[in-house]
XYZ file of C-alpha atoms in Angstrom:
707
model
C -14.885 -40.195 -46.985
C -13.852 -37.414 -44.636
C -15.533 -34.730 -46.740
C -18.957 -36.447 -46.755
C -18.940 -37.931 -43.249
C -21.514 -36.427 -40.876
C -21.839 -37.140 -37.145
C -25.261 -38.521 -36.084
C -27.706 -36.001 -34.613
C -27.807 -37.792 -31.237
C -24.014 -37.553 -30.977
C -24.085 -33.847 -31.769
C -26.724 -33.305 -29.067
C -24.504 -34.964 -26.449
C -21.498 -32.883 -27.527
C -23.555 -29.691 -27.319
C -24.726 -30.654 -23.819
C -21.115 -31.135 -22.738
C -20.045 -27.805 -24.206
C -23.049 -26.042 -22.645
C -22.102 -27.429 -19.228
C -18.564 -26.098 -19.737
C -19.784 -22.620 -20.689
C -22.096 -22.630 -17.650
C -19.044 -23.367 -15.446
C -20.414 -26.791 -14.482
C -17.015 -28.340 -15.165
C -17.500 -31.670 -13.395
C -20.653 -32.287 -15.439
C -18.779 -31.258 -18.600
C -16.012 -33.784 -17.850
C -18.577 -36.561 -17.348
C -20.375 -35.734 -20.602
C -17.144 -35.509 -22.618
C -16.066 -38.884 -21.220
C -19.419 -40.284 -22.321
C -18.823 -38.836 -25.795
C -15.401 -40.469 -26.012
C -16.766 -43.817 -24.817
C -19.888 -44.046 -26.987
C -19.127 -42.317 -30.283
C -16.458 -41.742 -32.853
C -14.270 -39.149 -31.114
C -12.282 -36.322 -32.664
C -9.387 -34.117 -31.660
C -11.867 -31.325 -30.951
C -13.711 -33.443 -28.388
C -10.422 -34.492 -26.801
C -9.274 -30.867 -26.599
C -12.607 -29.753 -25.110
C -12.290 -32.607 -22.629
C -8.763 -31.457 -21.711
C -9.951 -27.895 -21.050
C -12.740 -29.185 -18.799
C -10.189 -31.241 -16.849
C -8.093 -28.101 -16.342
C -11.058 -26.221 -14.914
C -11.663 -29.092 -12.497
C -8.105 -28.755 -11.228
C -6.957 -32.021 -12.840
C -3.877 -30.442 -14.384
C -1.798 -33.573 -14.994
C -4.776 -35.475 -16.431
C -5.342 -32.658 -18.919
C -1.678 -32.765 -19.968
C -2.036 -36.474 -20.752
C -4.924 -35.610 -23.094
C -3.029 -32.717 -24.714
C -0.076 -35.061 -25.186
C -2.291 -37.578 -26.991
C -3.735 -34.897 -29.293
C -0.279 -33.529 -30.086
C 0.607 -36.801 -31.812
C -1.998 -36.132 -34.492
C -2.320 -32.352 -34.703
C -0.649 -29.173 -33.572
C -2.397 -27.942 -30.424
C -2.924 -24.204 -30.818
C -1.701 -21.683 -28.244
C -5.297 -20.667 -27.649
C -6.119 -24.254 -26.670
C -3.283 -24.233 -24.132
C -4.096 -20.899 -22.492
C -6.229 -22.426 -19.714
C -3.725 -25.085 -18.729
C -0.890 -22.534 -18.748
C -2.901 -20.022 -16.682
C -3.829 -22.683 -14.141
C -0.225 -23.829 -13.941
C 0.932 -20.230 -13.417
C -1.575 -19.791 -10.580
C -0.299 -22.995 -8.994
C 3.314 -21.845 -9.303
C 2.517 -18.409 -7.892
C 0.813 -20.028 -4.894
C 3.669 -22.471 -4.370
C 6.195 -19.663 -4.717
C 4.671 -17.468 -2.018
C 7.198 -16.905 0.721
C 10.283 -16.785 -1.482
C 9.615 -13.620 -3.453
C 10.541 -10.940 -0.895
C 14.013 -9.557 -1.452
C 16.342 -8.904 1.473
C 17.732 -5.781 -0.127
C 20.177 -4.653 2.577
C 21.807 -1.598 1.042
C 21.229 -2.724 -2.551
C 18.352 -2.311 -4.980
C 15.591 -4.809 -4.255
C 14.592 -4.931 -7.931
C 17.923 -5.814 -9.567
C 19.551 -6.891 -6.278
C 22.686 -4.948 -7.152
C 24.349 -1.743 -5.985
C 22.078 1.303 -6.283
C 22.791 3.169 -9.504
C 21.270 6.672 -9.771
C 18.985 5.938 -6.774
C 15.454 7.312 -6.668
C 13.235 7.220 -3.578
C 9.509 6.730 -4.115
C 6.772 8.369 -2.049
C 6.411 5.139 -0.045
C 10.023 5.433 1.176
C 11.567 2.575 -0.848
C 14.662 3.278 -2.949
C 15.599 1.667 -6.287
C 17.881 2.224 -9.253
C 16.316 4.770 -11.597
C 16.680 2.395 -14.561
C 14.919 -0.414 -12.664
C 11.918 1.798 -11.928
C 11.723 3.096 -15.507
C 11.897 -0.445 -16.966
C 9.120 -1.716 -14.705
C 5.854 -1.404 -16.630
C 3.702 -1.881 -13.505
C 4.196 1.792 -12.533
C 4.130 0.891 -8.857
C 6.590 0.129 -6.077
C 8.028 -3.373 -6.399
C 8.086 -3.732 -2.602
C 4.716 -2.424 -1.417
C 2.664 -1.747 -4.564
C 2.319 2.012 -3.978
C 1.781 4.039 -7.141
C 4.708 5.984 -8.582
C 4.773 9.766 -8.379
C 4.817 12.062 -11.426
C 8.574 12.719 -11.156
C 11.582 10.608 -10.193
C 14.511 12.707 -8.995
C 17.805 11.212 -7.830
C 18.099 10.963 -4.047
C 21.046 13.292 -3.475
C 22.156 11.890 -0.109
C 21.761 8.211 -1.038
C 23.741 8.745 -4.258
C 26.515 10.511 -2.335
C 26.762 7.772 0.307
C 26.635 4.898 -2.213
C 29.417 6.410 -4.313
C 31.588 6.833 -1.190
C 30.861 3.505 0.523
C 30.829 1.206 -2.537
C 33.429 2.668 -4.894
C 34.515 -0.701 -6.344
C 30.945 -1.814 -7.059
C 30.158 1.544 -8.665
C 33.206 1.265 -10.964
C 32.072 -2.233 -11.929
C 28.565 -0.892 -12.596
C 30.002 1.774 -14.913
C 31.914 -0.915 -16.856
C 28.695 -2.919 -17.104
C 26.903 0.139 -18.512
C 29.660 0.537 -21.122
C 29.288 -3.130 -22.015
C 25.529 -2.708 -22.374
C 25.985 0.198 -24.786
C 28.474 -1.806 -26.858
C 26.066 -4.751 -26.947
C 23.255 -2.496 -28.147
C 25.548 -1.389 -30.975
C 26.245 -5.057 -31.835
C 29.876 -4.813 -30.676
C 29.561 -8.079 -28.801
C 33.227 -8.997 -28.356
C 34.048 -5.557 -26.961
C 31.024 -5.804 -24.668
C 32.238 -9.147 -23.298
C 35.619 -7.554 -22.595
C 33.934 -4.839 -20.507
C 31.886 -7.439 -18.637
C 35.043 -9.427 -17.871
C 36.712 -6.294 -16.472
C 33.665 -5.647 -14.296
C 33.741 -9.224 -12.977
C 37.390 -8.844 -12.013
C 36.473 -5.804 -9.909
C 33.310 -7.166 -8.286
C 31.553 -10.423 -9.266
C 27.911 -9.596 -9.912
C 24.871 -11.542 -11.047
C 23.915 -8.527 -13.175
C 27.184 -8.687 -15.116
C 26.912 -12.468 -15.524
C 23.350 -12.025 -16.824
C 24.350 -9.435 -19.418
C 27.378 -11.515 -20.373
C 25.116 -14.541 -20.882
C 22.830 -12.531 -23.156
C 25.765 -11.249 -25.230
C 27.221 -14.749 -25.624
C 23.766 -15.975 -26.634
C 23.715 -13.317 -29.357
C 27.074 -14.692 -30.554
C 25.575 -18.213 -30.533
C 28.168 -19.336 -27.978
C 25.491 -21.221 -26.106
C 27.599 -23.276 -23.708
C 29.449 -20.180 -22.484
C 26.121 -18.329 -22.250
C 24.718 -21.158 -20.114
C 27.733 -21.035 -17.789
C 27.276 -17.287 -17.238
C 23.537 -17.723 -16.592
C 24.215 -20.436 -14.022
C 26.891 -18.259 -12.388
C 24.261 -15.536 -11.984
C 21.854 -18.052 -10.421
C 24.552 -19.268 -8.041
C 25.152 -15.721 -6.788
C 21.444 -14.836 -6.442
C 19.296 -18.022 -6.513
C 16.061 -16.066 -6.089
C 16.760 -13.550 -8.852
C 14.256 -14.109 -11.655
C 16.344 -12.876 -14.556
C 19.099 -15.434 -13.952
C 16.597 -18.271 -14.395
C 15.166 -16.511 -17.454
C 18.613 -16.317 -19.088
C 19.111 -20.021 -18.420
C 15.703 -20.851 -19.905
C 16.398 -18.924 -23.121
C 19.775 -20.606 -23.613
C 18.379 -24.069 -22.840
C 15.611 -23.526 -25.362
C 18.139 -22.527 -28.020
C 20.153 -25.670 -27.226
C 17.047 -27.808 -27.774
C 16.828 -28.836 -24.115
C 13.150 -28.008 -23.820
C 12.530 -29.806 -20.542
C 15.229 -27.745 -18.835
C 13.918 -24.588 -20.489
C 10.386 -25.324 -19.271
C 11.641 -25.897 -15.706
C 13.506 -22.577 -15.736
C 10.578 -20.629 -17.199
C 8.296 -22.141 -14.559
C 10.772 -21.163 -11.832
C 10.597 -17.584 -13.106
C 6.821 -17.628 -12.655
C 7.121 -18.997 -9.113
C 9.558 -16.235 -8.178
C 7.758 -13.416 -9.959
C 4.707 -13.952 -12.153
C 5.269 -11.460 -14.952
C 1.927 -11.644 -16.734
C 1.801 -12.102 -20.484
C 5.568 -12.360 -20.987
C 5.890 -15.524 -18.906
C 2.544 -16.824 -20.154
C 3.764 -16.704 -23.750
C 7.130 -18.259 -22.880
C 5.512 -21.092 -20.927
C 3.026 -21.737 -23.732
C 5.754 -21.968 -26.375
C 7.871 -24.164 -24.132
C 4.951 -26.484 -23.330
C 4.147 -26.867 -27.035
C 7.710 -27.985 -27.635
C 7.325 -30.606 -24.918
C 4.022 -31.842 -26.325
C 4.965 -32.252 -30.007
C 6.750 -35.398 -31.253
C 10.316 -35.526 -32.580
C 11.317 -33.733 -35.773
C 10.612 -36.920 -37.674
C 7.295 -37.186 -35.959
C 6.529 -33.613 -36.859
C 6.468 -34.491 -40.565
C 4.284 -37.510 -39.866
C 2.137 -35.352 -37.629
C 1.416 -32.931 -40.466
C 0.857 -35.745 -42.946
C -1.509 -37.592 -40.624
C -3.374 -34.433 -39.863
C -4.382 -33.888 -43.472
C -4.489 -37.408 -44.965
C -5.901 -39.761 -42.342
C -9.351 -39.366 -40.789
C -8.587 -41.947 -38.114
C -6.445 -42.426 -35.059
C -4.823 -45.860 -35.105
C -2.042 -47.546 -33.129
C 0.313 -47.222 -36.105
C 0.138 -43.473 -35.772
C 1.635 -43.334 -32.253
C 4.939 -41.492 -32.262
C 7.759 -41.386 -29.728
C 7.534 -38.536 -27.207
C 11.025 -37.094 -26.960
C 12.470 -33.591 -27.094
C 11.992 -31.966 -30.481
C 12.360 -28.699 -32.252
C 9.470 -26.294 -32.194
C 6.409 -27.174 -34.265
C 4.872 -24.086 -35.778
C 1.268 -23.443 -34.954
C -0.308 -23.313 -38.422
C -3.551 -25.024 -37.477
C -6.831 -23.470 -36.559
C -7.540 -26.459 -34.345
C -10.981 -26.888 -35.815
C -10.406 -30.045 -37.919
C -12.222 -33.126 -36.681
C -10.861 -36.624 -36.915
C -13.307 -39.457 -36.704
C -12.054 -42.693 -35.182
C -13.078 -46.262 -35.633
C -14.106 -47.587 -32.243
C -11.790 -50.564 -32.494
C -8.770 -48.282 -32.968
C -9.693 -45.477 -30.530
C -6.476 -44.568 -28.646
C -6.559 -44.585 -24.881
C -5.339 -41.609 -22.886
C -2.143 -42.764 -21.237
C -0.044 -41.209 -18.513
C 2.750 -39.128 -20.011
C 5.388 -39.993 -17.447
C 7.890 -37.608 -18.973
C 5.585 -34.606 -18.502
C 4.619 -35.744 -15.009
C 8.289 -35.996 -14.123
C 8.975 -32.491 -15.463
C 6.122 -31.005 -13.432
C 7.336 -32.859 -10.359
C 10.828 -31.410 -10.864
C 9.389 -27.918 -11.082
C 7.523 -28.237 -7.787
C 10.635 -29.666 -6.131
C 12.730 -26.748 -7.398
C 10.222 -24.196 -6.098
C 10.129 -25.974 -2.739
C 13.940 -25.934 -2.619
C 14.052 -22.203 -3.294
C 11.533 -21.580 -0.521
C 13.712 -23.480 1.950
C 16.859 -21.754 0.752
C 17.873 -18.852 2.982
C 17.467 -15.583 1.141
C 20.514 -13.552 2.038
C 20.629 -9.759 1.774
C 22.557 -8.195 -1.076
C 26.173 -8.405 0.066
C 27.930 -5.053 -0.358
C 31.228 -4.414 1.422
C 31.291 -0.957 3.038
C 34.564 0.955 2.783
C 35.038 1.783 6.484
C 37.453 4.614 5.680
C 34.782 6.359 3.621
C 32.158 6.426 6.396
C 31.603 10.030 7.505
C 28.910 10.681 10.165
C 28.492 14.289 9.021
C 27.038 13.007 5.738
C 23.938 12.076 7.737
C 23.474 15.425 9.513
C 20.133 17.158 8.957
C 20.749 20.695 7.700
C 17.721 21.980 9.644
C 18.524 20.709 13.150
C 22.259 19.946 12.657
C 21.790 16.560 14.339
C 21.972 13.042 12.910
C 18.963 12.354 10.703
C 16.088 10.747 12.564
C 13.204 9.174 10.651
C 14.584 10.712 7.430
C 12.148 11.575 4.665
C 12.975 12.510 1.089
C 11.229 15.269 -0.830
C 10.173 14.850 -4.485
C 13.204 16.982 -5.435
C 15.545 14.414 -3.847
C 16.657 16.088 -0.588
C 16.440 14.396 2.818
C 15.578 15.775 6.269
C 14.328 14.588 9.652
C 10.573 14.176 9.304
C 9.861 16.531 12.236
C 12.256 19.185 10.907
C 10.759 19.082 7.424
C 7.179 19.281 8.664
C 7.989 22.302 10.826
C 9.653 23.955 7.849
C 6.659 23.222 5.608
C 4.334 24.787 8.193
C 5.888 28.136 7.271
C 6.989 27.612 3.656
C 5.944 25.144 0.969
C 9.405 25.143 -0.660
C 12.337 22.778 -0.189
C 14.755 24.382 2.320
C 17.761 23.458 0.127
C 16.770 24.060 -3.488
C 13.530 26.056 -3.012
C 11.585 23.706 -5.292
C 7.848 24.024 -4.677
C 6.554 21.183 -2.494
C 2.904 22.215 -2.636
C 1.661 18.701 -3.448
C 4.009 17.163 -0.876
C 2.696 19.451 1.899
C -0.759 17.889 1.705
C 0.563 14.335 2.130
C -1.036 12.923 5.278
C 1.953 10.757 6.201
C 5.462 11.267 4.898
C 7.139 7.880 4.571
C 10.566 7.329 6.082
C 13.371 6.638 3.579
C 14.182 3.039 4.527
C 17.600 2.996 2.858
C 18.929 5.881 4.949
C 17.681 4.244 8.147
C 19.354 0.953 7.234
C 22.561 2.729 6.240
C 22.695 4.350 9.680
C 22.050 1.047 11.453
C 24.563 -0.942 9.374
C 27.278 1.634 8.699
C 27.192 3.633 11.945
C 25.511 1.484 14.617
C 26.928 3.451 17.578
C 25.755 6.797 16.229
C 22.356 5.315 15.405
C 22.006 3.901 18.947
C 22.919 7.273 20.472
C 20.372 9.068 18.274
C 17.721 6.492 19.171
C 18.408 6.999 22.887
C 18.136 10.783 22.503
C 14.816 10.423 20.688
C 13.409 8.138 23.383
C 14.483 10.540 26.113
C 12.689 13.375 24.317
C 9.534 11.275 24.004
C 9.692 10.248 27.680
C 10.071 13.885 28.669
C 6.997 14.801 26.662
C 4.983 11.965 28.200
C 6.016 12.915 31.742
C 5.204 16.566 31.184
C 1.998 17.763 32.864
C 1.689 20.673 30.466
C -1.036 20.592 27.845
C -0.972 22.416 24.493
C -3.558 25.190 24.350
C -5.452 26.252 21.241
C -6.483 29.847 21.901
C -9.769 30.351 20.112
C -13.177 30.015 21.769
C -15.007 28.303 24.618
C -15.898 24.659 24.125
C -17.938 22.427 26.406
C -17.809 18.796 27.592
C -19.573 16.235 25.314
C -20.298 18.944 22.692
C -18.772 18.687 19.175
C -16.362 21.470 18.235
C -15.361 21.608 14.533
C -12.148 23.563 13.935
C -10.228 24.893 10.950
C -6.467 24.894 11.596
C -4.429 27.208 9.399
C -1.772 28.902 11.567
C 1.672 27.230 11.235
C 2.183 26.998 15.014
C -1.074 25.120 15.489
C -0.355 22.751 12.586
C 2.689 21.500 14.501
C 0.711 21.342 17.742
C -2.026 19.176 16.221
C 0.561 16.946 14.545
C 2.241 16.298 17.900
C -1.088 15.497 19.558
C -1.786 12.845 16.937
C 1.736 11.395 16.883
C 1.823 11.117 20.682
C -1.323 9.004 20.610
C -3.256 11.190 23.065
C -5.154 13.015 20.288
C -6.117 15.611 22.899
C -5.401 19.308 23.401
C -6.841 22.171 25.416
C -8.997 24.948 24.030
C -9.626 28.203 25.804
C -11.235 31.493 24.845
C -9.009 34.354 23.789
C -9.020 37.268 26.246
C -7.895 40.573 24.765
C -5.107 42.303 26.733
C -6.418 45.163 28.906
C -4.389 47.689 30.824
C -4.653 47.560 34.617
C -3.689 50.492 36.745
C -0.990 49.708 39.276
C 0.418 52.726 41.101
C 4.058 53.298 40.457
C 4.440 50.424 37.937
C 3.855 50.072 34.176
C 0.413 48.635 33.428
C 0.751 44.824 33.005
C -1.082 42.730 30.408
C -3.600 40.033 31.268
C -3.155 36.456 30.003
C -3.908 35.761 26.340
C -6.451 33.077 27.204
C -9.050 32.420 29.886
C -8.401 30.673 33.189
C -10.891 27.916 32.353
C -11.275 25.756 29.285
C -12.052 22.293 27.926
C -9.921 19.412 26.715
C -10.847 18.380 23.157
C -10.385 14.933 21.640
C -9.623 14.696 17.908
C -12.061 12.261 16.309
C -11.245 12.982 12.674
C -8.801 15.063 10.665
C -8.964 16.129 7.022
C -5.631 17.392 5.702
C -6.025 19.929 2.901
C -3.551 20.248 -0.004
C -2.141 23.516 1.395
C -1.298 21.933 4.759
C -4.308 23.337 6.596
C -6.663 20.888 8.258
C -10.282 20.504 9.329
C -10.728 18.847 12.710
C -13.724 17.069 14.139
C -13.356 17.253 17.914
C -15.525 16.757 20.994
C -15.136 18.124 24.515
C -14.044 15.559 27.104
C -13.353 17.392 30.411
C -12.911 20.831 31.964
C -9.771 22.354 33.419
C -8.480 25.342 35.354
C -5.212 26.974 34.300
C -2.534 26.998 37.020
C 0.355 28.457 35.006
C 1.122 29.446 31.443
C 4.054 28.822 29.132
C 4.944 28.613 25.453
C 6.493 26.012 23.128
C 7.414 26.328 19.449
C 5.186 29.388 19.141
C 1.988 27.981 20.690
C 0.697 28.295 24.252
C 0.936 25.582 26.880
C -0.391 25.421 30.415
C -0.191 23.521 33.660
C -3.817 22.669 34.437
C -6.008 21.146 37.104
C -8.969 19.146 35.884
C -12.250 20.062 37.529
C -15.419 18.034 38.106
C -18.770 18.688 39.708
C -19.042 18.304 43.455
C -21.321 15.409 44.472
C -24.957 16.362 45.068
C -25.831 16.124 48.771
C -28.537 13.568 49.525
C -30.894 16.171 51.014
C -30.675 18.313 47.818
C -31.128 15.502 45.312
C -34.925 15.821 44.979
C -34.774 19.602 44.519
C -32.027 19.236 41.893
C -34.094 16.647 40.012
C -37.103 18.991 39.945
C -34.913 21.895 38.833
C -33.380 19.677 36.147
C -36.796 18.748 34.740
C -37.949 22.384 34.746
C -34.861 23.761 32.988
C -34.920 20.927 30.435
C -38.549 21.761 29.593
C -37.781 25.471 29.224
C -34.741 24.736 27.097
C -36.723 22.519 24.711
C -39.445 25.175 24.418
C -36.909 27.902 23.631
C -35.189 25.740 21.023
C -38.533 24.841 19.410
C -39.283 28.538 18.847
C -36.187 29.046 16.720
C -36.611 29.468 12.952
C -36.240 26.112 11.124
C -33.225 27.392 9.188
C -31.381 28.160 12.416
C -32.362 24.808 13.913
C -30.951 23.070 10.847
C -27.627 24.937 11.157
C -27.349 23.937 14.819
C -28.188 20.329 13.970
C -25.525 20.200 11.245
C -22.877 21.562 13.625
C -23.762 20.114 17.035
C -26.255 17.365 16.306
C -29.563 16.844 18.108
C -30.206 17.913 21.686
C -29.112 14.929 23.836
C -31.580 13.090 26.035
C -30.852 13.071 29.794
C -28.622 10.174 30.874
C -29.978 7.682 33.380
C -27.133 8.508 35.792
C -26.856 12.256 35.097
C -26.728 13.073 38.824
C -23.402 11.219 39.238
C -21.569 12.348 36.086
C -18.396 14.442 36.485
C -19.790 17.164 34.223
C -23.521 16.631 34.698
C -26.035 15.989 31.893
C -24.807 16.463 28.317
C -27.937 18.322 27.182
C -27.078 21.215 29.512
C -23.714 21.808 27.787
C -25.336 21.451 24.363
C -27.869 24.126 25.339
C -25.140 26.354 26.764
C -23.289 26.155 23.425
C -26.231 27.695 21.536
C -27.488 30.196 24.135
C -26.762 33.845 23.243
C -24.344 34.436 26.113
C -21.300 36.655 26.249
C -17.838 35.109 26.330
C -17.355 35.991 30.000
C -20.654 34.370 31.009
C -19.812 31.202 29.069
C -16.463 30.951 30.872
C -18.094 31.646 34.230
C -20.683 28.886 33.777
C -17.978 26.502 32.514
C -16.052 27.036 35.765
C -19.031 26.248 38.029
C -18.614 22.881 39.769
C -22.109 22.838 41.288
C -24.754 21.322 39.033
C -27.495 23.176 40.914
C -25.834 26.573 40.373
C -25.269 25.781 36.699
C -28.929 24.801 36.219
C -30.113 27.989 37.918
C -27.807 30.133 35.762
C -29.189 28.526 32.600
C -32.775 28.882 33.875
C -32.223 32.573 34.542
C -30.952 33.038 30.996
C -33.932 31.157 29.514
C -36.398 33.209 31.605
C -34.700 36.381 30.402
C -34.995 35.291 26.767
C -38.660 34.325 27.236
C -39.472 37.680 28.881
C -37.809 39.585 26.029
C -39.825 37.588 23.498
C -43.126 38.341 25.292
C -42.284 42.046 25.551
C -41.575 42.199 21.828
C -44.836 40.430 21.036
C -46.805 42.895 23.234
C -45.043 45.749 21.451
C -46.082 44.305 18.101
C -42.540 43.326 17.068
C -41.795 39.847 15.783
C -39.176 38.292 18.123
C -35.901 37.112 16.565
C -34.241 34.393 18.628
C -30.617 33.878 17.680
C -27.705 32.336 19.547
C -25.417 35.057 18.212
C -27.035 37.724 20.397
C -25.394 38.549 23.720
C -27.122 38.672 27.083
C -25.654 41.267 29.400
C-alpha cells in the first residue's frame, strides 16, 4: 500500500545525486540525472517537479511547462514550485520588452501619460504629477532612476502654464478626481457619471482605466472590458490599461487572455512582486484541468498512488484551483503505466502569442502624449526670469518650486543661500554640483513658443562666441604660482565662485593667478596721488584638475601652473578682475652658452637638494603633502618653454619675498633664473654656517623672507 511502500536505497541515492547537482548549480547534470530517475524507477510528482525546475534553470522554459502541465493533472502545483519558471519568464519578457518602455512624454506626465496634475519637479529635472510620484514605491525618478529628494513642492511655473494651456484637460482631470473619490466611497454609479462627463470633455486613457475598474466593481464585466480596451487603444504602451484588461479577463474566466495581458504588463514595466504574483496565479489557472477535472484531481491525489492513462484529463480553461497542497506527496507509478511528457500545444501557443504581442508593441510607434495647446493662452511673459528679466534659459527649479535661469540662480546663490522669491533656505541646494535643467519648461518653450526659443538660443550662442573670442583672462588675485607646480586653493568669495564656474563650463578649466599688490601712494606734482594696480604685472595660468564643492557653496581646487604671462591691461567683470595678457617663454639658449648653462644647472640642482635635505622632517613632510616630491630634471630641459620643473618647485619653497618671487617669475633667461636661485641658496647656506659658528641652531623655513 501507499503507506508502507518504500523506495529502494539505490533509487534514493540517484535522486539525491540529482538534487545535489541542482543545488550545486550544475543544472545540465541535474536534468540528465532526473531523466535517468524517470526512465529507470517508479517516478513521483516530486521527481517530475524537481525535473521541471532543473529544465527552467537550463533555459528550457517550454519543456518545463510541459512537465508542470503533466503534474497538474494529478496534483495542485504550489506557487513555490512555479516561482522559478515565472521568474525566468519575467526575465525573458523584460529582455524582449527593452526598447518599448521609454515614454515620449511631450508636455504630459511620463508616468501616467496624462496632463500634469499638481506637477512636481525632481532634482534630476524631470517633472511628474505629484500623485504619480507619491504612489510609486521605488522612491526614484521613473525616467532616470535618480533618488527622490526629502520634499516635493509643486512647480509654481509649470502648474501655472499647464492650467492656462490645457484648460479642457484640467477640467476633465478634476472630474476624474471627483469620480475617484465617489468610487472610494462605493458610489459607483455616480462615479461612472463623472467619468462619462470627463470623457465628453477630453477622451483619456486614465478616465477609461478608472471607469473600467468601477464597472468591474459593479460586476459589469463586458462594459469594463470595453473601457480597458479603449484605454489600450489610446495608449498602447501604457501598462495599467493592459492590467485592467487582464483583471477583467480573469474574472470572465478567460485565463489565456488574462495571462497574455499580465505578461504584456511585465514586458512594458516589470513591477516586481505584484506582477510575479499575478503571473503565478494566472499560470496556475492555465495548468489545472477543468472544473470537473479539479474534483478528479483532488480525488486522484489522495486515493490513487499511481499515474495511469485513465487519469488523463482534458486541458481547457478552468476556474482557479486553490493551492491547498504542500507539494510533498509522492506518487509511485507502475512502469507500464508511466505517463510520457507531451507537448502542451495550448501553452506553447499562448507563449508564442505573448512574444508576438511584445514584438508588435516594439514595432509600434510610440507617440508623445497629445495635448492641444490653447494658442490664445500662450503668454511669453510667463517664461521671463525674474532675475534677468529675459526669457528663461536652461531653467532650473529650486526645492521650493520656483524656476530661474541656471546662471542667474547660481549668481544669486553666490551671495545668498535663500530663494530670491520666497526666501526659503536653499542651503542643501547650494552645494549641488550640477543643477539639472527642468526639461518640461524647455520643451514648453520649444513647442509653445518656437520663435521666442530660437531667438533666445541665438542670443545665448552669441554670448558664448563673444566669450570664446575674448582675449581677456579671469584673474584670481591671491599669490604667486609657478609653472608645473601644484597650487591648492580654497574659494570662498562669491565673485570667485562665479569665475571658477565659468572656467569649468567654458571647457578651458583655466584662469590666471597673480599676487596681490597693496595700493601705495605715489607722489605726482600737481595731481592727486594715484593708486597702483591691485595685482602684479606677472603671473601664471592655472589649470583646474579637480574641484570639491562644499555644502556651503565654497570649493577646494586642485590646480597646477601651466604657463606664465605678462599683464598688458586690466579690467573687471561681475566683480572679479580680468586682464589682457601676453604669454611669455624662455628665450632659446645660444649654442655657445649651452655647456656653461648645463654646468650651472647641475651646480644649482646639487645645492638645492642639499638645502632641502637639511630641513626638519616635519617641514619636508608638509612640503611633500602640498607640492609633491622634487621633480627630476627632464631629458630636454634646455628646450622647454619654462625650463626645468624642479627649479620652479624649489622657487615655491624658498623663503623669498613676494617681489623677488614675481621678479624671478618674469625672467625669460634660464641662465639668469639659475643664477638668482643660486645666489639665494648661497645666502641661506652662509646664514646657516654663521649661526652654527655663533652656537645657534639654524632654523631653515620657507616662510622666512630674504631681503
